[in-house]
Amino acid sequence: MKRITIALLLILSQVAFGRQASASGTISGRVVDKGSNETLIGVTVWIDGSTNGTSTDIDGKFNLNVPPGKYNVAVKYFGYNPKTLENIEVKENETHEVSVVLEPSVQQLTEVTIVADMKREIASSVLLMQKRSAVVQDGISSESIKKTPDKNTGEVLKRVSGASLQEGKFVIVRGLSDRYNLAMLNNTILPSSEPDRKAFSFDLFPSALLDNLFILKTASPDLPGEFAGGIIQLNTKDIPDKGFIGLTVGTGMNTNSTFKNYSTGPTGKTDWIGVDDGTRALPDGFPSSAEYKKMTQAQKFDYSKQVTNDWGVQTKDNSPINTNLQLSFGDQMNVGKSKFGYIGALTYNRTAKTQSVARGDFDFDGSARYDYLDEQYSDNVLAGGILNMTMKFSDNNKISLKNYLSVNSENATIMRTGDDIELQQEKQSNALQYTSNVLFNSQLAGEHYLPKSKLGIKWYAGAGAISREVPDLRRMQYYRNFDISEASDTVFKAYVPFGSASPNYAGKFYSSLDEKIYNAGADFSVPVKDLQEECNCKIWWIRTI
């Protein structure tokens, strides 16, 4: 009986010991310089009195896996005073985070090179980048944007010094209009969003996806030369230090529109996500605009019968409440000897708006030419998403893939009433316009550093595409004369120009714009010593198609 009891105790103790040996925790931290607060690369970190140690990576970070208990962590780096963190308690399956600040030693150093990435989403980093930049620039960080109610980049740009907006979306820099400015996303040139001119509509880009934003106002050899006003550089969010997930839900009300009646035309099932489901599309086999112009009036008349006869305006109850949703997530993990990190974000904003606009025109003598009142209703959808991934193969080599998609749509209805005094007519007209913009951008980039030659290499290759759809824009105008001479003058008549339809009075208009752009670039930098101080010599190459 005693032998059985002793054997059982030995088995239990071995099981308990095995469980204890397999359990571990983590000591994680970041090492920075006391004076500059810059991260230090290659710092030796180990458990005092043991051989368990590691060194900091390109971001100044380290991880030590140890069994549960209390430890003293020693930190040593050339040119700095050594430091020991005492009595750090590690619990099972938990990470104990520490922050290590090293002071430079009093001895004179011949050379210390620090290469690291800063947190570009905070205001202090933006100010530091402006200070160190060789070009004149102004910027704003994600940290500052979060303190504002701005939902798109167009609204954010109004807060940057030296920039103003036209129509709430086209930027003017140093007094020069949008055609003289250039938009870039993660160093990739963005295509034009407008069908009739070189311009980019910044209300397409949700502000929640930004890491920072800069306006570069002077030229530099490493920048594209296609601007005279400025370059608007948008940078999306970077890989997080640790896993996270966040969800934000918001609503809003407009006393002029929410829960009130509103006017609209035929709608599709996918309008709520910002794209048309085909409800407003041209019939299959409809000729192109070039082919249509060559047709006879009889042929045009036959094709016009294929187009839907939906000129009416519907009145609906309870305009929807404004909605705002944001979902973000990210994490970092070990893949063999490499580190893989990702960050994703989705944002959705839907806003309904109703407004009354009075329009009038007058001659030099003060007499009125016309007097109109427009009742305007619009349903706007702004949605976007990013998915950025980074693989860090070593402290000196990493490759990243950044993807971005944005959808912006507006379903607008205008009801106009009033008098055309010049023509002596009473007018009633309506316009129905649905506009959808889709922007996609993808970029593959790499950063490499060769310690022996101190050569830094950065390269990227990217592609962007934008589409702008205006399907089935409809305008219909009705009139009746002031002077009623017969019974037919008491009713409104449709104004249809003789010979051909006109979208300005009674007609339909369809537009589709697609543009693609491809970019590739690389720069090589190496420290060069002149008579005064050490500086970087950079060679830049860029190609845009």
Short mmCIF file of N, CA and C in Angstrom, two decimals, residues 326-461:
data_model
loop_
_atom_site.label_atom_id
_atom_site.label_comp_id
_atom_site.label_asym_id
_atom_site.label_seq_id
_atom_site.Cartn_x
_atom_site.Cartn_y
_atom_site.Cartn_z
N GLN A 326 -17.46 52.67 -37.88
CA GLN A 326 -16.03 52.49 -38.10
C GLN A 326 -15.57 51.21 -37.39
N LEU A 327 -14.90 50.35 -38.12
CA LEU A 327 -14.34 49.12 -37.57
C LEU A 327 -12.86 49.07 -37.92
N SER A 328 -12.01 48.84 -36.92
CA SER A 328 -10.57 48.74 -37.17
C SER A 328 -10.01 47.55 -36.41
N PHE A 329 -8.97 46.94 -36.96
CA PHE A 329 -8.37 45.76 -36.34
C PHE A 329 -6.93 45.63 -36.83
N GLY A 330 -6.11 44.95 -36.05
CA GLY A 330 -4.72 44.74 -36.44
C GLY A 330 -4.02 43.84 -35.44
N ASP A 331 -2.88 43.29 -35.86
CA ASP A 331 -2.11 42.41 -34.97
C ASP A 331 -0.73 42.19 -35.58
N GLN A 332 0.13 41.59 -34.77
CA GLN A 332 1.49 41.24 -35.19
C GLN A 332 1.80 39.85 -34.67
N MET A 333 2.50 39.04 -35.47
CA MET A 333 2.79 37.67 -35.07
C MET A 333 4.13 37.22 -35.65
N ASN A 334 4.70 36.18 -35.05
CA ASN A 334 5.95 35.61 -35.52
C ASN A 334 5.67 34.54 -36.56
N VAL A 335 6.41 34.61 -37.68
CA VAL A 335 6.34 33.59 -38.72
C VAL A 335 7.76 33.09 -38.94
N GLY A 336 8.11 32.00 -38.25
CA GLY A 336 9.49 31.55 -38.27
C GLY A 336 10.38 32.58 -37.57
N LYS A 337 11.41 33.03 -38.25
CA LYS A 337 12.28 34.06 -37.71
C LYS A 337 11.84 35.46 -38.13
N SER A 338 10.76 35.55 -38.89
CA SER A 338 10.26 36.84 -39.37
C SER A 338 9.04 37.26 -38.56
N LYS A 339 8.66 38.51 -38.74
CA LYS A 339 7.46 39.05 -38.09
C LYS A 339 6.49 39.53 -39.16
N PHE A 340 5.23 39.15 -38.98
CA PHE A 340 4.17 39.55 -39.90
C PHE A 340 3.15 40.39 -39.14
N GLY A 341 2.81 41.53 -39.71
CA GLY A 341 1.81 42.40 -39.09
C GLY A 341 0.80 42.87 -40.11
N TYR A 342 -0.40 43.16 -39.64
CA TYR A 342 -1.44 43.64 -40.54
C TYR A 342 -2.34 44.63 -39.80
N ILE A 343 -2.98 45.49 -40.57
CA ILE A 343 -3.97 46.41 -40.02
C ILE A 343 -5.06 46.60 -41.07
N GLY A 344 -6.30 46.57 -40.63
CA GLY A 344 -7.44 46.77 -41.51
C GLY A 344 -8.42 47.74 -40.89
N ALA A 345 -9.16 48.41 -41.73
CA ALA A 345 -10.16 49.36 -41.24
C ALA A 345 -11.27 49.50 -42.26
N LEU A 346 -12.49 49.60 -41.76
CA LEU A 346 -13.67 49.84 -42.58
C LEU A 346 -14.41 51.04 -42.01
N THR A 347 -14.87 51.91 -42.88
CA THR A 347 -15.63 53.07 -42.43
C THR A 347 -16.83 53.25 -43.34
N TYR A 348 -17.96 53.65 -42.75
CA TYR A 348 -19.20 53.85 -43.50
C TYR A 348 -19.93 55.05 -42.94
N ASN A 349 -20.33 55.95 -43.83
CA ASN A 349 -21.03 57.16 -43.41
C ASN A 349 -22.14 57.44 -44.41
N ARG A 350 -23.36 57.59 -43.90
CA ARG A 350 -24.50 57.92 -44.75
C ARG A 350 -25.21 59.15 -44.18
N THR A 351 -25.39 60.15 -45.03
CA THR A 351 -25.95 61.42 -44.59
C THR A 351 -27.05 61.87 -45.54
N ALA A 352 -28.18 62.25 -44.99
CA ALA A 352 -29.29 62.81 -45.77
C ALA A 352 -29.41 64.30 -45.48
N LYS A 353 -29.67 65.07 -46.53
CA LYS A 353 -29.71 66.52 -46.35
C LYS A 353 -30.80 67.12 -47.22
N THR A 354 -31.55 68.07 -46.66
CA THR A 354 -32.57 68.82 -47.39
C THR A 354 -32.29 70.31 -47.22
N GLN A 355 -32.35 71.05 -48.32
CA GLN A 355 -32.13 72.49 -48.22
C GLN A 355 -32.93 73.22 -49.30
N SER A 356 -33.25 74.47 -49.01
CA SER A 356 -33.96 75.34 -49.95
C SER A 356 -32.99 76.40 -50.45
N VAL A 357 -32.97 76.61 -51.76
CA VAL A 357 -32.05 77.56 -52.38
C VAL A 357 -32.85 78.51 -53.26
N ALA A 358 -32.75 79.80 -53.01
CA ALA A 358 -33.40 80.82 -53.83
C ALA A 358 -32.42 81.29 -54.91
N ARG A 359 -32.91 81.36 -56.15
CA ARG A 359 -32.07 81.78 -57.27
C ARG A 359 -32.74 82.94 -58.01
N GLY A 360 -31.96 83.92 -58.36
CA GLY A 360 -32.49 85.06 -59.09
C GLY A 360 -31.42 85.71 -59.94
N ASP A 361 -31.86 86.42 -60.97
CA ASP A 361 -30.94 87.15 -61.84
C ASP A 361 -31.58 88.49 -62.16
N PHE A 362 -30.73 89.52 -62.24
CA PHE A 362 -31.25 90.88 -62.41
C PHE A 362 -30.46 91.61 -63.49
N ASP A 363 -31.15 92.50 -64.21
CA ASP A 363 -30.51 93.35 -65.20
C ASP A 363 -29.85 94.54 -64.52
N PHE A 364 -29.11 95.33 -65.31
CA PHE A 364 -28.38 96.46 -64.74
C PHE A 364 -29.32 97.50 -64.14
N ASP A 365 -30.57 97.56 -64.63
CA ASP A 365 -31.51 98.54 -64.09
C ASP A 365 -32.24 98.04 -62.84
N GLY A 366 -31.91 96.83 -62.39
CA GLY A 366 -32.52 96.29 -61.18
C GLY A 366 -33.73 95.42 -61.42
N SER A 367 -34.19 95.32 -62.66
CA SER A 367 -35.36 94.49 -62.95
C SER A 367 -34.97 93.01 -62.96
N ALA A 368 -35.87 92.17 -62.46
CA ALA A 368 -35.58 90.74 -62.35
C ALA A 368 -35.76 90.03 -63.68
N ARG A 369 -34.87 89.10 -63.96
CA ARG A 369 -34.98 88.27 -65.17
C ARG A 369 -35.67 86.95 -64.85
N TYR A 370 -35.36 86.37 -63.69
CA TYR A 370 -36.07 85.19 -63.23
C TYR A 370 -35.97 85.10 -61.72
N ASP A 371 -36.88 84.33 -61.14
CA ASP A 371 -36.95 84.16 -59.69
C ASP A 371 -37.38 82.73 -59.40
N TYR A 372 -36.44 81.90 -58.92
CA TYR A 372 -36.70 80.48 -58.71
C TYR A 372 -36.46 80.10 -57.25
N LEU A 373 -37.14 79.03 -56.83
CA LEU A 373 -36.90 78.42 -55.52
C LEU A 373 -36.65 76.94 -55.73
N ASP A 374 -35.46 76.47 -55.32
CA ASP A 374 -35.09 75.06 -55.46
C ASP A 374 -35.21 74.34 -54.12
N GLU A 375 -35.93 73.23 -54.12
CA GLU A 375 -35.95 72.33 -52.97
C GLU A 375 -35.04 71.15 -53.31
N GLN A 376 -33.93 71.05 -52.58
CA GLN A 376 -32.90 70.06 -52.89
C GLN A 376 -32.82 69.00 -51.79
N TYR A 377 -32.82 67.75 -52.22
CA TYR A 377 -32.64 66.63 -51.29
C TYR A 377 -31.49 65.77 -51.80
N SER A 378 -30.60 65.35 -50.91
CA SER A 378 -29.48 64.50 -51.31
C SER A 378 -29.26 63.41 -50.26
N ASP A 379 -28.90 62.24 -50.74
CA ASP A 379 -28.55 61.09 -49.90
C ASP A 379 -27.12 60.71 -50.25
N ASN A 380 -26.19 60.94 -49.32
CA ASN A 380 -24.77 60.74 -49.58
C ASN A 380 -24.24 59.53 -48.83
N VAL A 381 -23.45 58.72 -49.51
CA VAL A 381 -22.80 57.55 -48.91
C VAL A 381 -21.30 57.67 -49.13
N LEU A 382 -20.54 57.56 -48.05
CA LEU A 382 -19.07 57.56 -48.11
C LEU A 382 -18.58 56.34 -47.35
N ALA A 383 -17.98 55.41 -48.07
CA ALA A 383 -17.48 54.17 -47.46
C ALA A 383 -16.06 53.91 -47.95
N GLY A 384 -15.28 53.28 -47.09
CA GLY A 384 -13.90 53.00 -47.47
C GLY A 384 -13.30 51.90 -46.62
N GLY A 385 -12.20 51.37 -47.09
CA GLY A 385 -11.51 50.32 -46.36
C GLY A 385 -10.05 50.25 -46.73
N ILE A 386 -9.22 49.84 -45.77
CA ILE A 386 -7.80 49.61 -46.03
C ILE A 386 -7.41 48.25 -45.48
N LEU A 387 -6.40 47.65 -46.09
CA LEU A 387 -5.80 46.42 -45.59
C LEU A 387 -4.31 46.50 -45.89
N ASN A 388 -3.52 46.78 -44.87
CA ASN A 388 -2.07 46.91 -45.00
C ASN A 388 -1.38 45.75 -44.30
N MET A 389 -0.38 45.18 -44.95
CA MET A 389 0.36 44.05 -44.40
C MET A 389 1.86 44.29 -44.53
N THR A 390 2.60 43.89 -43.51
CA THR A 390 4.05 44.06 -43.51
C THR A 390 4.73 42.78 -43.04
N MET A 391 5.77 42.37 -43.75
CA MET A 391 6.60 41.25 -43.35
C MET A 391 8.01 41.77 -43.07
N LYS A 392 8.45 41.63 -41.81
CA LYS A 392 9.79 42.07 -41.41
C LYS A 392 10.68 40.83 -41.32
N PHE A 393 11.55 40.66 -42.32
CA PHE A 393 12.41 39.49 -42.39
C PHE A 393 13.56 39.57 -41.39
N SER A 394 14.04 40.77 -41.14
CA SER A 394 15.12 41.00 -40.18
C SER A 394 15.02 42.44 -39.72
N ASP A 395 15.96 42.84 -38.88
CA ASP A 395 15.94 44.21 -38.40
C ASP A 395 16.19 45.22 -39.51
N ASN A 396 16.76 44.77 -40.63
CA ASN A 396 17.14 45.70 -41.69
C ASN A 396 16.38 45.48 -43.00
N ASN A 397 15.40 44.59 -43.00
CA ASN A 397 14.68 44.30 -44.24
C ASN A 397 13.20 44.09 -43.95
N LYS A 398 12.36 44.80 -44.67
CA LYS A 398 10.93 44.57 -44.56
C LYS A 398 10.23 44.94 -45.86
N ILE A 399 9.12 44.27 -46.13
CA ILE A 399 8.31 44.49 -47.32
C ILE A 399 6.87 44.67 -46.87
N SER A 400 6.17 45.61 -47.49
CA SER A 400 4.79 45.89 -47.11
C SER A 400 3.89 45.95 -48.34
N LEU A 401 2.64 45.60 -48.15
CA LEU A 401 1.61 45.69 -49.18
C LEU A 401 0.45 46.50 -48.61
N LYS A 402 0.11 47.60 -49.29
CA LYS A 402 -0.94 48.49 -48.81
C LYS A 402 -2.05 48.57 -49.86
N ASN A 403 -3.29 48.36 -49.41
CA ASN A 403 -4.45 48.37 -50.30
C ASN A 403 -5.51 49.32 -49.76
N TYR A 404 -6.17 50.02 -50.67
CA TYR A 404 -7.18 51.00 -50.27
C TYR A 404 -8.33 50.98 -51.27
N LEU A 405 -9.56 51.05 -50.75
CA LEU A 405 -10.76 51.11 -51.58
C LEU A 405 -11.72 52.13 -50.99
N SER A 406 -12.27 53.00 -51.85
CA SER A 406 -13.20 54.02 -51.39
C SER A 406 -14.38 54.11 -52.35
N VAL A 407 -15.58 54.29 -51.79
CA VAL A 407 -16.80 54.45 -52.58
C VAL A 407 -17.52 55.69 -52.06
N ASN A 408 -17.89 56.57 -52.99
CA ASN A 408 -18.60 57.79 -52.62
C ASN A 408 -19.73 58.01 -53.61
N SER A 409 -20.95 58.15 -53.13
CA SER A 409 -22.09 58.34 -54.03
C SER A 409 -23.01 59.43 -53.51
N GLU A 410 -23.76 60.02 -54.44
CA GLU A 410 -24.76 61.02 -54.09
C GLU A 410 -25.99 60.81 -54.96
N ASN A 411 -27.13 60.69 -54.33
CA ASN A 411 -28.41 60.60 -55.02
C ASN A 411 -29.14 61.91 -54.76
N ALA A 412 -29.14 62.80 -55.77
CA ALA A 412 -29.65 64.16 -55.60
C ALA A 412 -30.95 64.35 -56.39
N THR A 413 -31.89 65.06 -55.77
CA THR A 413 -33.16 65.42 -56.40
C THR A 413 -33.39 66.91 -56.20
N ILE A 414 -33.70 67.60 -57.30
CA ILE A 414 -33.96 69.04 -57.25
C ILE A 414 -35.34 69.31 -57.83
N MET A 415 -36.18 69.98 -57.06
CA MET A 415 -37.51 70.40 -57.50
C MET A 415 -37.51 71.93 -57.57
N ARG A 416 -37.73 72.47 -58.78
CA ARG A 416 -37.66 73.92 -58.97
C ARG A 416 -39.02 74.48 -59.36
N THR A 417 -39.39 75.57 -58.72
CA THR A 417 -40.59 76.33 -59.06
C THR A 417 -40.23 77.81 -59.12
N GLY A 418 -41.00 78.57 -59.92
CA GLY A 418 -40.73 80.00 -60.00
C GLY A 418 -41.14 80.58 -61.33
N ASP A 419 -40.72 81.83 -61.54
CA ASP A 419 -41.13 82.59 -62.72
C ASP A 419 -39.92 82.97 -63.56
N ASP A 420 -40.07 82.76 -64.89
CA ASP A 420 -39.12 83.29 -65.85
C ASP A 420 -39.72 84.57 -66.39
N ILE A 421 -39.35 85.68 -65.76
CA ILE A 421 -39.98 86.96 -66.07
C ILE A 421 -39.63 87.41 -67.48
N GLU A 422 -38.45 87.07 -67.93
CA GLU A 422 -38.01 87.48 -69.27
C GLU A 422 -38.86 86.82 -70.34
N LEU A 423 -39.22 85.54 -70.15
CA LEU A 423 -40.05 84.82 -71.12
C LEU A 423 -41.53 84.87 -70.78
N GLN A 424 -41.87 85.50 -69.64
CA GLN A 424 -43.26 85.60 -69.20
C GLN A 424 -43.89 84.21 -69.05
N GLN A 425 -43.16 83.36 -68.31
CA GLN A 425 -43.63 81.99 -68.11
C GLN A 425 -43.43 81.58 -66.66
N GLU A 426 -44.37 80.74 -66.20
CA GLU A 426 -44.23 80.10 -64.89
C GLU A 426 -43.58 78.74 -65.11
N LYS A 427 -42.55 78.41 -64.32
CA LYS A 427 -41.78 77.20 -64.55
C LYS A 427 -41.92 76.22 -63.39
N GLN A 428 -41.94 74.94 -63.74
CA GLN A 428 -41.80 73.83 -62.79
C GLN A 428 -40.88 72.80 -63.43
N SER A 429 -39.83 72.43 -62.74
CA SER A 429 -38.88 71.48 -63.31
C SER A 429 -38.30 70.59 -62.22
N ASN A 430 -37.73 69.49 -62.64
CA ASN A 430 -37.07 68.59 -61.69
C ASN A 430 -35.83 67.99 -62.34
N ALA A 431 -34.89 67.64 -61.50
CA ALA A 431 -33.65 67.00 -61.96
C ALA A 431 -33.32 65.86 -61.00
N LEU A 432 -32.99 64.71 -61.56
CA LEU A 432 -32.62 63.52 -60.78
C LEU A 432 -31.22 63.10 -61.21
N GLN A 433 -30.28 63.10 -60.28
CA GLN A 433 -28.90 62.76 -60.62
C GLN A 433 -28.30 61.84 -59.57
N TYR A 434 -27.77 60.72 -60.04
CA TYR A 434 -27.06 59.77 -59.18
C TYR A 434 -25.61 59.71 -59.66
N THR A 435 -24.68 59.93 -58.75
CA THR A 435 -23.26 59.91 -59.06
C THR A 435 -22.55 58.94 -58.13
N SER A 436 -21.73 58.07 -58.71
CA SER A 436 -20.98 57.08 -57.92
C SER A 436 -19.51 57.12 -58.32
N ASN A 437 -18.63 57.26 -57.32
CA ASN A 437 -17.18 57.27 -57.54
C ASN A 437 -16.56 56.11 -56.78
N VAL A 438 -15.72 55.34 -57.44
CA VAL A 438 -15.00 54.23 -56.81
C VAL A 438 -13.51 54.42 -57.06
N LEU A 439 -12.73 54.42 -55.98
CA LEU A 439 -11.28 54.61 -56.06
C LEU A 439 -10.58 53.41 -55.43
N PHE A 440 -9.61 52.86 -56.16
CA PHE A 440 -8.82 51.73 -55.65
C PHE A 440 -7.34 52.03 -55.83
N ASN A 441 -6.54 51.68 -54.82
CA ASN A 441 -5.10 51.90 -54.88
C ASN A 441 -4.39 50.76 -54.17
N SER A 442 -3.33 50.26 -54.78
CA SER A 442 -2.55 49.18 -54.19
C SER A 442 -1.07 49.46 -54.41
N GLN A 443 -0.26 49.16 -53.38
CA GLN A 443 1.16 49.46 -53.47
C GLN A 443 1.98 48.38 -52.76
N LEU A 444 3.02 47.92 -53.44
CA LEU A 444 4.00 47.01 -52.85
C LEU A 444 5.29 47.79 -52.66
N ALA A 445 5.83 47.79 -51.43
CA ALA A 445 7.00 48.60 -51.12
C ALA A 445 7.97 47.82 -50.24
N GLY A 446 9.23 48.24 -50.28
CA GLY A 446 10.25 47.59 -49.46
C GLY A 446 11.25 48.59 -48.92
N GLU A 447 11.80 48.26 -47.74
CA GLU A 447 12.85 49.06 -47.12
C GLU A 447 13.98 48.13 -46.71
N HIS A 448 15.21 48.52 -47.08
CA HIS A 448 16.38 47.68 -46.81
C HIS A 448 17.55 48.56 -46.36
N TYR A 449 18.36 47.99 -45.47
CA TYR A 449 19.54 48.71 -44.99
C TYR A 449 20.72 47.76 -44.94
N LEU A 450 21.83 48.17 -45.58
CA LEU A 450 23.05 47.36 -45.61
C LEU A 450 24.04 47.96 -44.62
N PRO A 451 24.25 47.32 -43.45
CA PRO A 451 25.06 47.92 -42.39
C PRO A 451 26.50 48.20 -42.80
N LYS A 452 27.12 47.29 -43.57
CA LYS A 452 28.53 47.48 -43.90
C LYS A 452 28.75 48.72 -44.77
N SER A 453 27.93 48.87 -45.79
CA SER A 453 28.07 50.03 -46.68
C SER A 453 27.22 51.21 -46.24
N LYS A 454 26.37 50.98 -45.22
CA LYS A 454 25.44 52.00 -44.72
C LYS A 454 24.53 52.54 -45.84
N LEU A 455 24.20 51.67 -46.76
CA LEU A 455 23.34 52.02 -47.88
C LEU A 455 21.88 51.73 -47.53
N GLY A 456 21.04 52.73 -47.67
CA GLY A 456 19.61 52.57 -47.46
C GLY A 456 18.87 52.51 -48.79
N ILE A 457 17.98 51.56 -48.93
CA ILE A 457 17.24 51.38 -50.18
C ILE A 457 15.75 51.36 -49.88
N LYS A 458 15.00 52.17 -50.61
CA LYS A 458 13.54 52.16 -50.53
C LYS A 458 13.00 52.06 -51.96
N TRP A 459 12.02 51.20 -52.16
CA TRP A 459 11.42 51.05 -53.48
C TRP A 459 9.93 50.80 -53.35
N TYR A 460 9.20 51.05 -54.41
CA TYR A 460 7.76 50.78 -54.40
C TYR A 460 7.27 50.62 -55.83
N ALA A 461 6.17 49.91 -55.97
CA ALA A 461 5.45 49.77 -57.24
C ALA A 461 3.97 49.77 -56.90
#
